[in-house]
XYZ file of C-alpha atoms in Angstrom:
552
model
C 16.701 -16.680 1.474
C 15.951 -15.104 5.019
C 14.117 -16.839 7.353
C 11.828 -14.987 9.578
C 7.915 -15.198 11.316
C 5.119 -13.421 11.824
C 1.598 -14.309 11.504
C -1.530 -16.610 11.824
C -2.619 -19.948 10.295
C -6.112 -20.659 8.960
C -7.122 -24.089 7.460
C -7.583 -24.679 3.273
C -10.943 -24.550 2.446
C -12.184 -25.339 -1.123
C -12.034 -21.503 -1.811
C -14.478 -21.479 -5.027
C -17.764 -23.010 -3.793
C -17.519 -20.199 -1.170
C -17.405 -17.282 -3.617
C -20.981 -18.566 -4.832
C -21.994 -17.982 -1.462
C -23.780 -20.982 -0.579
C -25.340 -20.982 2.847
C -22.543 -22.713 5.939
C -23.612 -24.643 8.431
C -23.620 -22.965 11.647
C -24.279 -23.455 15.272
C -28.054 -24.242 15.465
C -30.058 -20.944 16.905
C -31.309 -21.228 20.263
C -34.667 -22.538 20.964
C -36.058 -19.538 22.499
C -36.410 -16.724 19.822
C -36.005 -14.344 22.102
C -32.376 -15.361 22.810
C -29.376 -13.730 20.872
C -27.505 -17.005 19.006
C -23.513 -15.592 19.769
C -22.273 -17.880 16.878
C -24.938 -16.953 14.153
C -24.682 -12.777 15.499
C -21.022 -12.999 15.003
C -21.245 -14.498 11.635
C -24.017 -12.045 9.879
C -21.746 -8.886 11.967
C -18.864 -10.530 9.810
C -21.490 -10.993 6.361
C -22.556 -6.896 7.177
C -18.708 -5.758 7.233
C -18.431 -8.125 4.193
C -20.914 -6.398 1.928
C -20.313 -2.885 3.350
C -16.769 -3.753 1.246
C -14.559 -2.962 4.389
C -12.092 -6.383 4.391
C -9.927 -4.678 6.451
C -12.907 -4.775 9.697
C -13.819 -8.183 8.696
C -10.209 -9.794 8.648
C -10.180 -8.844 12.689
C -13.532 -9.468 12.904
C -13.130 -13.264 11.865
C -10.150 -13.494 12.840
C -11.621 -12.718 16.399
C -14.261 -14.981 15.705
C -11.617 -17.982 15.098
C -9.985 -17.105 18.260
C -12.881 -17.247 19.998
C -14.852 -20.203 18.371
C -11.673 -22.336 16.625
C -14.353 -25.533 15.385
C -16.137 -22.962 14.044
C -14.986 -23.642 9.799
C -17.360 -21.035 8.811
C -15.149 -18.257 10.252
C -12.096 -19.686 8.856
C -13.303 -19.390 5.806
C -14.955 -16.243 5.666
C -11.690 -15.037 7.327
C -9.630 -16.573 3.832
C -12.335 -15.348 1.732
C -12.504 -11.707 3.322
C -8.376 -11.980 3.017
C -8.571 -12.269 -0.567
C -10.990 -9.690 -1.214
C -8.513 -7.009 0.940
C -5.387 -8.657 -0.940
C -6.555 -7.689 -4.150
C -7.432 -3.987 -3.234
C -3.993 -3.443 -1.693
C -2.336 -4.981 -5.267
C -4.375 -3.001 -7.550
C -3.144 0.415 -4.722
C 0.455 -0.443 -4.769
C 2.251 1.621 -7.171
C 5.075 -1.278 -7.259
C 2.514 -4.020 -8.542
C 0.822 -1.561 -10.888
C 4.070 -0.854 -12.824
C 4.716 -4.983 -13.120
C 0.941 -5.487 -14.615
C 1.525 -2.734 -17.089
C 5.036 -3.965 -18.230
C 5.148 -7.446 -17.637
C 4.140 -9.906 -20.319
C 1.637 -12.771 -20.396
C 5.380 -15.160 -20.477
C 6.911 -13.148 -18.192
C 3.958 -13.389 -15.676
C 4.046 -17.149 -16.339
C 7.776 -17.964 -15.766
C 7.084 -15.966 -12.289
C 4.122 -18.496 -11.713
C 6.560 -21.123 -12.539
C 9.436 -19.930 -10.046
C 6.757 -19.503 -7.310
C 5.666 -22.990 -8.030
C 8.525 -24.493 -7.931
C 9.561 -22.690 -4.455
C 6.623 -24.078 -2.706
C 7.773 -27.820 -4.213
C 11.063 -27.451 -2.730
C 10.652 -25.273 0.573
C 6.823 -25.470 1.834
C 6.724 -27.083 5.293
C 4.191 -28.987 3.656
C 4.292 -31.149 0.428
C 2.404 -29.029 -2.043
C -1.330 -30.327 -2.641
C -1.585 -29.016 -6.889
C -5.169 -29.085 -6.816
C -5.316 -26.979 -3.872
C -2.905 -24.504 -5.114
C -5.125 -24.287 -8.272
C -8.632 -23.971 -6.897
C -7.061 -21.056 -4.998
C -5.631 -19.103 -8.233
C -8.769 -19.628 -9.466
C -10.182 -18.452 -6.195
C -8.384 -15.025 -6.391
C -9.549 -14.317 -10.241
C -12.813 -14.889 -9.022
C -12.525 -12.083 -6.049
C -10.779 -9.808 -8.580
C -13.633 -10.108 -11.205
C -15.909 -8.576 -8.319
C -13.783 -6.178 -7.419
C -14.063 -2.863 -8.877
C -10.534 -1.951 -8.738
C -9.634 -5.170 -10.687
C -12.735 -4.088 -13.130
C -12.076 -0.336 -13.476
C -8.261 -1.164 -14.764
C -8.742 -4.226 -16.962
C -12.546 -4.265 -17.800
C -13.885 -1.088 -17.785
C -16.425 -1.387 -20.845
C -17.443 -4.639 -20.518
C -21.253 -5.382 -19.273
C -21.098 -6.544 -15.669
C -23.483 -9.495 -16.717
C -20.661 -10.917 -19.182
C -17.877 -10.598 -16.293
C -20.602 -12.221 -13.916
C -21.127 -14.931 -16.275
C -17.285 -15.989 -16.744
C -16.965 -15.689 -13.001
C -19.708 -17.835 -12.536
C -18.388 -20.432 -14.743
C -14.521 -19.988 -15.015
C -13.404 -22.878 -12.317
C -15.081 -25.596 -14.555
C -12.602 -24.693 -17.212
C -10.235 -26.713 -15.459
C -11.911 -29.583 -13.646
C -10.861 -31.982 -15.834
C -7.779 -30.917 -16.769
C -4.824 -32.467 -15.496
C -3.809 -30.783 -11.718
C -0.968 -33.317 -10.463
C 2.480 -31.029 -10.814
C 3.461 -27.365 -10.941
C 4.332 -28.112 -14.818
C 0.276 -28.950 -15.509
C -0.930 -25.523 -13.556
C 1.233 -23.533 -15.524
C -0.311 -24.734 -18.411
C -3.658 -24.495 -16.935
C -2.930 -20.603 -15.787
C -2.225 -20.011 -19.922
C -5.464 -21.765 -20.322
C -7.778 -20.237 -18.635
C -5.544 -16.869 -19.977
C -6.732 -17.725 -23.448
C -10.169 -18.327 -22.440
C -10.718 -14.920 -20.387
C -8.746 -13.104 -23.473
C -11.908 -14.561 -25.778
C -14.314 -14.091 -23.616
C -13.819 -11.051 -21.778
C -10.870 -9.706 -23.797
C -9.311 -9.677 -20.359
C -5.088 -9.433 -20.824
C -3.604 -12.782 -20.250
C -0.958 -11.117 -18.153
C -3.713 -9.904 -15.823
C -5.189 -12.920 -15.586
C -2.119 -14.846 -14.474
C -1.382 -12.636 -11.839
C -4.208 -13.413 -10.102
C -2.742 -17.293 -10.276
C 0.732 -16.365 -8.913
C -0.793 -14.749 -6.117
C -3.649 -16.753 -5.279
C -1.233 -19.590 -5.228
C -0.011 -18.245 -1.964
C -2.078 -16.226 -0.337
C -4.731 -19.040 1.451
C -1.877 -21.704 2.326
C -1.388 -20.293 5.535
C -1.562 -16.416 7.074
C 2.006 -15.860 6.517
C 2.864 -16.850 3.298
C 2.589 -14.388 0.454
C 3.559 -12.951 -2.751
C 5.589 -9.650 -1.788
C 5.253 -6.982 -4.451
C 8.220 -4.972 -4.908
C 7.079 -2.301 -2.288
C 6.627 -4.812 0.062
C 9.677 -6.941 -0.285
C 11.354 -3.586 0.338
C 9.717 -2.818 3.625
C 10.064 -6.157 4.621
C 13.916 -5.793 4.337
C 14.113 -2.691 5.965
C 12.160 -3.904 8.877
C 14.245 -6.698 9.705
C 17.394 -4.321 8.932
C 15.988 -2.003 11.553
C 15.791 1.211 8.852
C 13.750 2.609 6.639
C 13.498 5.572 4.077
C 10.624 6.939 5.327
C 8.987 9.832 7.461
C 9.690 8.120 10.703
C 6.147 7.633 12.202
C 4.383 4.256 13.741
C 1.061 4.678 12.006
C -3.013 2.903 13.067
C -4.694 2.718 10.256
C -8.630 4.291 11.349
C -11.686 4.240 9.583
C -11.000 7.626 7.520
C -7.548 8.319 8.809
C -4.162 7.379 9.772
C -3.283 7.993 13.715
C 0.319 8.122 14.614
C 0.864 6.023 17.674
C 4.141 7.199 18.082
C 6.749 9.632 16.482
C 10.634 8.188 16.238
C 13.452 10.936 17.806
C 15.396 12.912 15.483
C 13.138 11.804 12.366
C 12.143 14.147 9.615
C 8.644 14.177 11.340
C 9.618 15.089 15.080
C 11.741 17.683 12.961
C 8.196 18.924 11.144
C 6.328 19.287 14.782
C 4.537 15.892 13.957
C 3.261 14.468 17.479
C 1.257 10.964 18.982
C -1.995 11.880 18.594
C -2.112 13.630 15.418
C -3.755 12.277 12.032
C -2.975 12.366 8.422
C -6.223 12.618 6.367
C -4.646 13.343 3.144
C -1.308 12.717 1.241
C -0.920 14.006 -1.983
C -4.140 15.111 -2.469
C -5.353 11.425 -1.496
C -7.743 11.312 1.413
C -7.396 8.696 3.593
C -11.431 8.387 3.503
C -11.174 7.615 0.175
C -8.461 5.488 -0.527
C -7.111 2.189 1.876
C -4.993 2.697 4.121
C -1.745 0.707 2.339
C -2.340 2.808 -0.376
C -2.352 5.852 1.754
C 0.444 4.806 3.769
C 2.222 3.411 0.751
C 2.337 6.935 -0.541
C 4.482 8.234 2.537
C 6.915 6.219 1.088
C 9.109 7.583 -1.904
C 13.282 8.068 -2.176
C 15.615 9.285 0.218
C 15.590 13.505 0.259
C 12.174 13.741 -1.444
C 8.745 15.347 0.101
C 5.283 14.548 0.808
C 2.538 16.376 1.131
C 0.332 15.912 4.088
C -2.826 17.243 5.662
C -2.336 17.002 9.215
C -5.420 17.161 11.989
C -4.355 18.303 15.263
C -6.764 18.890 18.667
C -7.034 21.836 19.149
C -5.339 23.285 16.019
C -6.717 24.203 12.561
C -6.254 21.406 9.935
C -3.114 22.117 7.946
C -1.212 21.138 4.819
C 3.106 20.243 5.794
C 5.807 18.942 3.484
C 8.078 16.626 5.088
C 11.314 15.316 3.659
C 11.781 11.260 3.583
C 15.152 10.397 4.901
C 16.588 6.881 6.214
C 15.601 6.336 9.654
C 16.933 4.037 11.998
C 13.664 1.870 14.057
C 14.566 0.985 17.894
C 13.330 -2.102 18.785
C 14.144 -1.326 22.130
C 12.045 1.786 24.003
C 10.762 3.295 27.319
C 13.985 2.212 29.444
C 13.997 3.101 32.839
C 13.911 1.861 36.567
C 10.085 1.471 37.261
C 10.764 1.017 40.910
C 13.762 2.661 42.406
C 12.994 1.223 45.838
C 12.897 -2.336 44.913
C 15.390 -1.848 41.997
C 12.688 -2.962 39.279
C 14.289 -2.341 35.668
C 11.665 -2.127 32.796
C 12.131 -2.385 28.939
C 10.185 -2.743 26.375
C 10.732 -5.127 22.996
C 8.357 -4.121 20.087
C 10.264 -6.303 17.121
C 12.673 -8.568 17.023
C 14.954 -7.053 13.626
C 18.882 -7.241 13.480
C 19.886 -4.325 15.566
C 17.450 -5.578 18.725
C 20.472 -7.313 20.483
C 23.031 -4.691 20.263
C 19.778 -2.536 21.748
C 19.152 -4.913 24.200
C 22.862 -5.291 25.576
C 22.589 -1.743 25.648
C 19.545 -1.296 27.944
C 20.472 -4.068 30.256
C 23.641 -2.421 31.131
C 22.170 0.909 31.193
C 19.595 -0.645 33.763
C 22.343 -2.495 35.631
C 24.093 0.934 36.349
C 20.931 2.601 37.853
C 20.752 -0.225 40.098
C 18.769 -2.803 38.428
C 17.318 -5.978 40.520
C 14.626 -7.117 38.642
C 14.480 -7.341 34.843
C 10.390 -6.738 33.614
C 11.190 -7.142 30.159
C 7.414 -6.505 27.886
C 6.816 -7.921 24.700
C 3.037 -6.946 24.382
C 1.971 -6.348 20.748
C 5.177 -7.689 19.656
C 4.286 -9.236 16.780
C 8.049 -11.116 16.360
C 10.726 -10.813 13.344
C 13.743 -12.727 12.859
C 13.867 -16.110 14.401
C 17.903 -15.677 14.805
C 17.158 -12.419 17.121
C 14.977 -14.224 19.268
C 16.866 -16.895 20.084
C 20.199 -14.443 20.837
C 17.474 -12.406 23.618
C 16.877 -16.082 24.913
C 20.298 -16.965 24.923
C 20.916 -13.338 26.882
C 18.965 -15.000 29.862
C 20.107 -18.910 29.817
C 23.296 -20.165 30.622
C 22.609 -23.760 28.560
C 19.880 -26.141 27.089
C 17.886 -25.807 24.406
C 15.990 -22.630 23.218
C 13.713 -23.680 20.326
C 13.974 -26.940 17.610
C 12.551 -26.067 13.976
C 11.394 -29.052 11.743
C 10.404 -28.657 7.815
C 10.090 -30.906 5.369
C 13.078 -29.595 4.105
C 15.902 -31.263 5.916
C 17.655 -27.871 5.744
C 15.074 -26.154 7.703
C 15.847 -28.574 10.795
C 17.594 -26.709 13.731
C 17.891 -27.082 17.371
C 18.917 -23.876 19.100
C 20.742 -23.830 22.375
C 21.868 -21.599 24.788
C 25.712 -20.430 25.593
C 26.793 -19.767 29.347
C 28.898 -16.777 27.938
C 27.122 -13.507 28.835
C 24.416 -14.825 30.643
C 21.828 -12.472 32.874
C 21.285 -13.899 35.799
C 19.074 -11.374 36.899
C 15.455 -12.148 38.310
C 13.105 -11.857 35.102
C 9.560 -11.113 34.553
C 7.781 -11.201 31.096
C 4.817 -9.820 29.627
C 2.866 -11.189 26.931
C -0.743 -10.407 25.128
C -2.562 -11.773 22.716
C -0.322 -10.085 20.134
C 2.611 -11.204 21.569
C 3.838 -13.399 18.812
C 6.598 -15.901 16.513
C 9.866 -14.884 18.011
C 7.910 -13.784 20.905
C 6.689 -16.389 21.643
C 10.334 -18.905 21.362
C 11.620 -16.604 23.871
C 8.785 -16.944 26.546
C 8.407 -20.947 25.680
C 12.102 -21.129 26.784
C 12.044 -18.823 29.600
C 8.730 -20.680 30.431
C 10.041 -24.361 30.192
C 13.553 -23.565 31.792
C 11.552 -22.244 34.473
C 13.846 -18.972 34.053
C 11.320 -16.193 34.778
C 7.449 -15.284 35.442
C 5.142 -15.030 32.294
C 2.656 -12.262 33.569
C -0.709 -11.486 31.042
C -2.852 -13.375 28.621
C -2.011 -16.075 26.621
C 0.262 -15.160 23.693
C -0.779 -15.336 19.602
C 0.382 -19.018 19.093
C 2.206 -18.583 15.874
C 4.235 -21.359 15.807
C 5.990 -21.452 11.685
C 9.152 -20.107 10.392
C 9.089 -18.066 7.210
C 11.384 -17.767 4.299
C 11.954 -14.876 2.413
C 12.831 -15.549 -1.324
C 13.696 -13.048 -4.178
C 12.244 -13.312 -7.294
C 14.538 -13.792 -10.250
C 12.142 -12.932 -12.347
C 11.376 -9.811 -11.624
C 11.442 -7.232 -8.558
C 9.138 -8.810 -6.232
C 9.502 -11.618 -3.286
C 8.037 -14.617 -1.759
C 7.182 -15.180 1.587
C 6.880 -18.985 2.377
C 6.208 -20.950 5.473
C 8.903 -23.227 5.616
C 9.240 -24.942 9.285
C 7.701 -25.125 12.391
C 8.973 -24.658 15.566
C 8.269 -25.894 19.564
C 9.086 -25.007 22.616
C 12.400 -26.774 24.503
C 10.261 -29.412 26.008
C 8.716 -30.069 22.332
C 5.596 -28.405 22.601
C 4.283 -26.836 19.701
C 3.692 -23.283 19.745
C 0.809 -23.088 16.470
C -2.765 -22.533 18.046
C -1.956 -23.042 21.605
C 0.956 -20.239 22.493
C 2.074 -19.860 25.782
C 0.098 -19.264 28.463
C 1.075 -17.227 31.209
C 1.881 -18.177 34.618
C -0.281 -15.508 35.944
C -2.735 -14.291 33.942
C -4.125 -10.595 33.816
C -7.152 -9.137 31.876
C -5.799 -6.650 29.708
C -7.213 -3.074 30.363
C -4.334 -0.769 28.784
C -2.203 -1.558 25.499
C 1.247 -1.594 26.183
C 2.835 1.643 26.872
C 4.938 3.610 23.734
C 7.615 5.754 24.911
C 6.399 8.752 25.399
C 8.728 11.571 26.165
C 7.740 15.369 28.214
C 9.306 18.686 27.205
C 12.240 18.366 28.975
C 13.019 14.940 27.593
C 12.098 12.506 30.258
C 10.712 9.187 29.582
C 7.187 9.606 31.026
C 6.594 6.261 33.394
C 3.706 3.615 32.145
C -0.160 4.211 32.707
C -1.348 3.996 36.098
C -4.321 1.632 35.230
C -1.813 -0.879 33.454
C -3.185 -3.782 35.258
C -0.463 -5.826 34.013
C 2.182 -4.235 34.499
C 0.830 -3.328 38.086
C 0.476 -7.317 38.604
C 4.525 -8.119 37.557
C 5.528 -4.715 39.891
C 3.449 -6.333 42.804
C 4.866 -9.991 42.204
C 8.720 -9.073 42.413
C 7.787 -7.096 45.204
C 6.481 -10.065 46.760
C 9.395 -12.136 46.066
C 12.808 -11.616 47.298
C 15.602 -10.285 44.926
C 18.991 -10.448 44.618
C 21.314 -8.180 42.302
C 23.427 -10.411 39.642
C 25.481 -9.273 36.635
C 26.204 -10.989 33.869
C 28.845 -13.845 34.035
C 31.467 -13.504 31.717
């Protein structure tokens, strides 16, 4: 098991009644017609996106609504809903998943439902609630009965009245059947197998895989069944390498941009640049298929090609073939003295994976010999990684105390981290967070924060505040993802919902800046209009500065 973060937490919500689509009780409209109700506009912007079928818009949509209106229950559970909807598209687009449905039995499905089960009893931060977990499997073979990818592969000549009718009525199948340990779900999952198999002649095996996943996927943001494409990304993220094309894709509406192009990659090699789009691999168009499933077919094994159709500005669309080869991820970019006057060093952190401290030691000393002063180290739209690498970057800039305490129901899960005078940076520090800045983002600014140790500059950060385990499946290829602790700041605050907010905050006008590199191979300097970053240059300049290296 691996323990790592990343994410956002929603609340249950008694998933099944929803699917009906019974009518939520909302913030009443204002009195005067004329005037534009924010709450209710947000919500039927959220119910248009819903019924237009694009989950992917309505996840940030809601998930913007929750930010913005948390008592709001309605958005958290359109958000869960609209999750589910966008989970079972990606499944039925992963190659990985579709191999397991077609060659995985109804038993072999099961015991996975069993070891999942059985994880969550012994590892959730939270003692498991059965009925919960089952009104959400239930949940997710409702969404899949409405969706046409589920349809088109398992139903595909059955009247849509007949799958409307079981959908309709499956959840009362199990009401009254007994819900109180892992042992009676399993048996309920076979159940309702049997019953779809009569009524529907719906493979068993199909239908429990929407129970081993559904058990999962709405007891928080972050926990989730990994298929075996994903369990292998997920690895090779935190590793820091990837077989791949070497590209940081943005998934658009009918394309996929890439933000930013890693050196000495098979893509750079191909004359791939920031900016350009891929609208098609292998004769897949991107505004046809989702983008995981797009992006999903980049991937493939180590000396292999892809075809890609590749818009340009300026050029003609055109057709490449790029090899896949292992490529190594910095987590570390755009390293440079910002300020040579005033001796302002700038770095930025955009994961937190196992090489990111041998990358950081790296650029601190490469900044110290340029004649560093100031460290302004920026972790915007760093959305975190391994807990274990943030607390080492913490450690980097505090000589002693405590960096972050975990607590899970689990006593195994409880730690309290502290730092180690040995290699300390004593140099002044400035950080900047976003609203993306999150997990082991967020431990290191809490402890630079409560030790008092530097100057948070931006908005106030995600607030994901859990620790996440990653488990391997022994029964078959595939992973679990599992919230298994929690964790708070040094002085015991808790990070979930609140994160850390800055001591001088900046409206965001500018994301923060990729590396981008000229002709002659010089590490272009940051937007001009980067408020932010403008704000942090401005501060040190105010302050006064000395020049410290690291005590042995």
């Amino acid at each position: 098991m691996l323990r790592e973060q990343t994410g956002w937490r929603p609340s249950l919500a008694f998933l099944a009644c929803l699917i009906a689509g019974p009518s939520i009780a909302l913030a009443q409209p204002a009195s005067n017609p004329a005037a534009v109700d924010p709450i209710s506009a947000q919500y039927e912007a959220g119910i248009a996106l819903e019924r237009a079928g694009k989950w992917p818009e309505a996840i940030r949509h809601y998930e913007s609504a929750v930010r913005q209106y948390p008592e709001q229950q309605a958005f958290k559970d359109r958000l869960t809903i609209s999750r589910m909807h966008f989970d079972v598209r990606r499944r039925y687009q992963d190659t990985s998943f579709l191999r397991s449905v077609d060659t995985m039995s109804s038993p072999q499905v099961l015991d996975m439902y069993d070891e999942i089960l059985k994880n969550l009893e012994r590892n959730y931060v939270d003692s498991p609630a059965w009925t919960e977990v089952m009104r959400h499997g239930t949940a997710s073979l409702e969404v899949a009965l409405i969706e046409p990818s589920f349809v088109q592969r398992h139903l595909p000549n059955v009247p849509a009245d007949k799958i409307e009718a079981f959908r309709q009525t499956v959840r009362f199948y199990v009401q009254d059947r007994p819900q109180g340990t892992r042992f009676d779900l399993r048996a309920n999952a076979s159940f309702v197998a049997g019953v779809a198999k009569q009524q529907l002649g719906l493979s068993p095996a199909a239908t429990v895989w929407e129970y081993v996943c559904g058990a999962v996927a709405t007891l928080d943001p972050y926990s989730r069944f990994l298929t075996g494409n994903q369990l292998d990304e997920t690895f090779a993220n935190i590793e820091g390498n990837f077989v791949g094309l070497g590209v940081e894709l943005k998934a658009e509406s009918d394309r996929l941009r890439i933000v930013s192009v890693i050196a000495g990659g098979p893509a750079e090699q191909a004359g791939l640049k920031a900016g350009d789009a891929i609208v098609a691999v292998e004769d897949n168009w991107t505004n046809k298929v989702t983008p995981d499933y797009a992006a999903d077919l980049l991937r493939g094994s180590e000396g292999t090609y892809v075809s890609v159709v590749v818009d340009s500005i300026g050029q003609a669309q055109r057709t490449m073939r790029v090899q896949r080869r292992r490529v190594e991820v910095p987590s570390v970019e755009n390293v440079h003295i910002q300020d040579k006057t005033d001796g302002i060093g700038y770095l930025r952190l955009t994961s937190f994976q196992k090489t990111t401290i041998r990358d950081i030691d790296q650029a601190l000393w490469q900044l110290h010999r340029e004649g560093m002063q100031t460290l302004i180290l920026d972790l915007r739209g760093n959305p975190g990684g391994l807990l274990t690498a943030g607390v080492d970057l913490a450690d980097r800039f505090l000589s002693d105390g405590r960096i972050v305490q975990t607590r899970g129901r689990n006593s195994n899960e409880n730690f309290d981290y502290v730092a180690h005078r040995s290699g300390t940076w004593s140099v002044p520090l400035v950080v900047l967070v976003d609203e993306d800045s999150a997990s082991a983002s967020e431990i290191f600014a809490a402890a630079i924060y409560d030790h008092g140790r530097g100057t948070i500059v931006g908005s106030r950060t995600y607030g994901k505040g859990t620790v996440q385990g990653i488990f391997r499946m022994k029964s078959a290829h595939a992973g679990l993802c599992l919230t298994t602790a929690k964790f708070y700041s040094p002085n015991g605050r808790p990070i979930s919902g609140s994160g850390v907010t800055p001591h001088i905050p900046v409206e965001e006008q500018t994301i923060a800046m990729r590396p981008v590199v000229d002709q002659q191979g010089v590490a272009r300097q940051p937007a001009q209009n980067d408020m932010v970053l403008e704000t942090a240059v401005e501060f040190v300049r105010g302050n006064a500065r000395v020049s410290l290296r690291p005590q042995p």
